[in-house]
Amino acid sequence: MNLLIIGSGAREHAFAKALAANARVQKIFLAPGNGGTAMMGGKVSNIPLKALQLDELLEFALRNQVALTVVGPEQPLEAGVVDLFRASGMKIIGPVKAAARLESSKSFAKDFMRRHGIPSAAYRVFRDEASAVSCIAGLTDDRFPQVIKASGLCAGKGVIIALDRREAIVALKEIFEDRIFGSAADEVVIEDFLHGQEASVFALTDGSQYRLFLSAQDHKRIGEGDTGKNTGGMGAYAPAPLVTPEVMRKIEELVIRPTLAGMAAEGCSYTGFLYVGLMIDRGEPSVVEFNARLGDPETQVVLPLLQSDLCDALLASVEGGLDTVPFDMRSGSAATVVMASCGYPDAFESGKLITIDPLAEDSDDVMIFHAGTAFDGESLITTGGRVLSVTALGSSLGESLERAYRTVGLIHFDGAVYRRDIGAKAL
Ligand code: AMP
Ligand code: GLY
């Protein structure tokens, strides 16, 4: 059986590693993949197609008897890759375009949650600056901070937390007049600030049945102590101790089941991966966001902790039998530390030589997943903001962190930036 993975990040490298473990898989193609997937060899190879070349991807999949396609990032989902593949009878993991609105339109997601009584912050949606400013002007001081979000896709960077009225008004000017988020902010969601701690849970679903991966915690800010700009994610660990079995039960009852049932009832059955970003305050979950895919870097800790075969579970989610397929997790913990280029998340350096000490990957418990890397002749060089995601497993979070950081110390490129406090809050 041949598989196609769409995307180029460390998440897609982690998918390739997990799927290659299935003996029935003959070939895995990554479109376009990265330097790390180019190095895997064996059944894994990169193809020169980008994630948004939908017609070419379909043609490739048909020509190469691809039995199943896995979509890593959100943009092809928003563009309708699942609708396109299914129309040709191809099996693919992800939601159709209309269901991917849970991620691609925050206004849709918020209205959907309101319709179905799913816990989330109180909000309003605006299409022009004047009405947004007049709403802000009418709020009493105790309603701040307020969170101002571009409704459309913004690579996790379209959110401004305004501590007071003045900051909110400045943010609205930047969004509506200076267009800092471009057309992603044609609609703007303004919502109440949620207190608590963040965690994410991930389900694989066929539209009615679902299976849960372990919970995880991302680190979105570039700086230690959660300071500085938002990034795509600088590190993660799983499981998140915050998501106790009791909290997980509430998340299933209050969020996951009503979301799947609500989407189905609205004629928009949701399939694929459902990522629920949550704020948990004294054991009570509230939804911060939905994503229509697995997270990056969360995938790099969640997939290595899946003991059962990923490929069999994905096939069951499209062919039936998701409720009975083995879906067991390893005990212990996983941590991943992202190494980024100097300057990220703003303009960053690239073309730097990467050296990895051969000792770095001497254990099955350590995995170096590539993101912004490529080969320049024989040399591995940096090509992106997030360069590598170094994952380690351990019997405890402390042990996995210690192994991950030891490995980071064996990798070098000029200007490498990484956070030294991944997982520190949970220790
Ligand atoms: P989002 O793209 O909606 O996930 O927002 C990005 C990040 O902004 C989240 O991971 C949170 O850290 C923060 N955030 C978003 N909405 C809220 C909220 N209502 N209250 C507090 N923090 C929030
Ligand atoms: N790490 C957050 C995301 O993938 O959206």
Short mmCIF file of C-alpha atoms in Angstrom, two decimals, residues 116-310:
data_model
loop_
_atom_site.label_atom_id
_atom_site.label_comp_id
_atom_site.label_asym_id
_atom_site.label_seq_id
_atom_site.Cartn_x
_atom_site.Cartn_y
_atom_site.Cartn_z
CA HIS A 116 -24.65 23.90 20.58
CA GLY A 117 -23.96 25.16 24.10
CA ILE A 118 -20.24 24.27 23.98
CA PRO A 119 -18.30 26.21 26.65
CA SER A 120 -16.22 29.05 25.19
CA ALA A 121 -15.58 32.74 25.95
CA ALA A 122 -18.38 35.30 25.36
CA TYR A 123 -17.74 37.11 22.05
CA ARG A 124 -18.97 39.35 19.26
CA VAL A 125 -18.06 39.44 15.55
CA PHE A 126 -17.28 42.67 13.65
CA ARG A 127 -16.74 43.58 10.00
CA ASP A 128 -15.78 47.24 10.44
CA GLU A 129 -13.65 49.33 12.77
CA ALA A 130 -16.34 51.79 13.90
CA SER A 131 -18.68 49.16 15.34
CA ALA A 132 -15.79 47.26 16.96
CA VAL A 133 -14.51 50.47 18.59
CA SER A 134 -17.95 51.41 19.82
CA CYS A 135 -18.32 47.95 21.42
CA ILE A 136 -14.92 48.33 23.13
CA ALA A 137 -15.80 51.86 24.29
CA GLY A 138 -18.95 50.52 25.94
CA LEU A 139 -17.20 47.86 28.03
CA THR A 140 -16.62 48.47 31.72
CA ASP A 141 -13.01 48.32 33.00
CA ASP A 142 -13.55 44.94 34.63
CA ARG A 143 -14.22 43.34 31.20
CA PHE A 144 -10.52 43.71 30.23
CA PRO A 145 -8.33 42.10 28.99
CA GLN A 146 -10.24 41.48 25.75
CA VAL A 147 -8.92 39.14 23.07
CA ILE A 148 -9.06 40.37 19.46
CA LYS A 149 -8.74 37.75 16.73
CA ALA A 150 -8.64 37.61 12.97
CA SER A 151 -11.40 35.18 12.01
CA GLY A 152 -9.43 33.62 9.14
CA LEU A 153 -6.26 31.51 9.02
CA CYS A 154 -3.20 33.36 10.36
CA ALA A 155 -0.65 30.61 11.19
CA GLY A 156 -1.48 30.96 14.91
CA LYS A 157 -0.37 34.60 14.90
CA GLY A 158 -3.66 36.49 14.42
CA VAL A 159 -4.47 37.09 18.08
CA ILE A 160 -3.95 40.27 20.15
CA ILE A 161 -4.60 40.36 23.88
CA ALA A 162 -5.59 43.96 24.73
CA LEU A 163 -5.05 44.73 28.41
CA ASP A 164 -7.17 47.90 28.38
CA ARG A 165 -9.45 50.02 26.17
CA ARG A 166 -6.57 52.01 24.67
CA GLU A 167 -4.67 48.87 23.59
CA ALA A 168 -7.83 47.44 22.08
CA ILE A 169 -8.47 50.58 20.04
CA VAL A 170 -4.86 50.64 18.78
CA ALA A 171 -5.16 46.95 17.82
CA LEU A 172 -8.41 47.57 15.92
CA LYS A 173 -6.78 50.41 13.97
CA GLU A 174 -3.84 48.15 13.06
CA ILE A 175 -6.20 45.40 11.97
CA PHE A 176 -8.77 47.41 10.00
CA GLU A 177 -6.63 50.32 8.68
CA ASP A 178 -3.06 48.97 8.50
CA ARG A 179 -4.39 45.46 7.60
CA ILE A 180 -1.69 43.70 9.67
CA PHE A 181 -3.57 40.39 9.30
CA GLY A 182 -4.64 41.07 5.69
CA SER A 183 -7.91 39.57 4.49
CA ALA A 184 -7.81 36.98 7.33
CA ALA A 185 -9.23 39.85 9.44
CA ASP A 186 -12.13 40.84 7.17
CA GLU A 187 -14.10 39.47 10.11
CA VAL A 188 -12.80 40.08 13.63
CA VAL A 189 -13.83 38.19 16.76
CA ILE A 190 -13.56 40.03 20.08
CA GLU A 191 -13.92 37.77 23.09
CA ASP A 192 -13.51 37.76 26.85
CA PHE A 193 -10.14 36.75 28.28
CA LEU A 194 -10.15 33.26 29.76
CA HIS A 195 -8.11 32.57 32.89
CA GLY A 196 -6.53 29.22 33.61
CA GLN A 197 -4.01 26.93 31.96
CA GLU A 198 -3.96 25.79 28.35
CA ALA A 199 -3.93 22.23 27.08
CA SER A 200 -4.89 20.53 23.86
CA VAL A 201 -6.65 17.27 23.13
CA PHE A 202 -6.76 15.47 19.80
CA ALA A 203 -9.34 13.08 18.41
CA LEU A 204 -9.38 10.92 15.31
CA THR A 205 -12.96 10.67 14.08
CA ASP A 206 -15.08 9.15 11.32
CA GLY A 207 -17.86 11.65 12.01
CA SER A 208 -19.55 9.75 14.84
CA GLN A 209 -17.02 7.43 16.50
CA TYR A 210 -13.81 8.95 17.79
CA ARG A 211 -10.58 7.88 19.49
CA LEU A 212 -8.45 10.09 21.69
CA PHE A 213 -4.70 10.62 21.63
CA LEU A 214 -2.94 11.80 24.79
CA SER A 215 -3.40 15.43 25.79
CA ALA A 216 -0.50 17.82 25.20
CA GLN A 217 0.70 21.28 26.05
CA ASP A 218 2.25 23.61 23.46
CA HIS A 219 4.51 26.63 24.14
CA LYS A 220 3.36 29.32 21.72
CA ARG A 221 5.54 32.27 22.72
CA ILE A 222 9.08 32.70 21.43
CA GLY A 223 10.53 33.69 24.82
CA GLU A 224 11.12 31.83 28.06
CA GLY A 225 8.45 32.36 30.72
CA ASP A 226 5.84 32.70 27.91
CA THR A 227 7.07 36.13 26.81
CA GLY A 228 7.46 37.78 23.40
CA LYS A 229 5.68 37.08 20.14
CA ASN A 230 3.40 34.18 19.32
CA THR A 231 4.98 31.51 17.11
CA GLY A 232 3.72 28.33 15.48
CA GLY A 233 4.89 26.56 18.67
CA MET A 234 8.34 26.26 20.32
CA GLY A 235 7.97 22.97 22.14
CA ALA A 236 5.45 20.58 23.65
CA TYR A 237 5.03 17.70 26.01
CA ALA A 238 2.51 14.93 26.51
CA PRO A 239 0.57 13.88 28.44
CA ALA A 240 -0.50 17.17 30.08
CA PRO A 241 -0.97 16.45 33.83
CA LEU A 242 -3.59 19.20 33.85
CA VAL A 243 -5.90 16.96 31.83
CA THR A 244 -6.77 14.46 34.53
CA PRO A 245 -9.15 11.59 33.65
CA GLU A 246 -11.96 13.64 35.21
CA VAL A 247 -11.12 16.71 33.08
CA MET A 248 -10.87 14.52 29.96
CA ARG A 249 -14.31 13.08 30.73
CA LYS A 250 -15.71 16.63 30.88
CA ILE A 251 -13.99 17.57 27.61
CA GLU A 252 -15.55 14.55 25.89
CA GLU A 253 -18.99 15.22 27.33
CA LEU A 254 -19.07 19.02 26.96
CA VAL A 255 -16.98 19.52 23.81
CA ILE A 256 -16.09 16.52 21.66
CA ARG A 257 -19.41 14.69 21.55
CA PRO A 258 -21.54 17.83 21.06
CA THR A 259 -19.13 19.06 18.37
CA LEU A 260 -19.33 15.85 16.32
CA ALA A 261 -23.08 15.53 16.85
CA GLY A 262 -23.65 19.22 16.08
CA MET A 263 -21.62 19.13 12.87
CA ALA A 264 -23.46 15.98 11.73
CA ALA A 265 -26.85 17.54 12.59
CA GLU A 266 -25.95 20.59 10.51
CA GLY A 267 -25.24 18.35 7.51
CA CYS A 268 -21.52 18.95 7.76
CA SER A 269 -20.15 15.72 9.25
CA TYR A 270 -16.64 16.27 10.67
CA THR A 271 -13.99 13.65 9.82
CA GLY A 272 -10.24 13.40 10.35
CA PHE A 273 -8.32 14.91 13.22
CA LEU A 274 -10.06 17.30 15.60
CA TYR A 275 -7.70 19.46 17.66
CA VAL A 276 -9.37 21.13 20.63
CA GLY A 277 -7.38 23.95 22.25
CA LEU A 278 -8.69 24.51 25.76
CA MET A 279 -8.35 26.78 28.74
CA ILE A 280 -8.83 24.82 31.96
CA ASP A 281 -9.77 26.78 35.03
CA ARG A 282 -10.19 24.86 38.30
CA GLY A 283 -11.00 21.69 36.35
CA GLU A 284 -13.56 23.35 34.03
CA PRO A 285 -12.70 23.29 30.29
CA SER A 286 -13.52 26.10 27.87
CA VAL A 287 -12.67 26.01 24.15
CA VAL A 288 -10.06 28.53 22.95
CA GLU A 289 -9.91 27.21 19.40
CA PHE A 290 -10.52 24.26 17.14
CA ASN A 291 -8.00 23.11 14.57
CA ALA A 292 -8.93 20.78 11.73
CA ARG A 293 -5.66 18.79 11.90
CA LEU A 294 -3.04 17.68 14.38
CA GLY A 295 -0.82 20.39 15.88
CA ASP A 296 2.81 21.15 15.23
CA PRO A 297 4.77 20.59 17.56
CA GLU A 298 2.14 18.54 19.45
CA THR A 299 2.20 15.75 16.84
CA GLN A 300 5.90 15.25 17.58
CA VAL A 301 5.00 14.14 21.13
CA VAL A 302 1.57 12.62 20.58
CA LEU A 303 2.45 10.18 17.76
CA PRO A 304 5.58 8.71 19.42
CA LEU A 305 3.38 7.90 22.43
CA LEU A 306 0.87 5.94 20.30
CA GLN A 307 1.76 2.31 20.81
CA SER A 308 -0.78 0.91 18.34
CA ASP A 309 -0.34 1.09 14.60
CA LEU A 310 -1.23 4.54 13.26
#
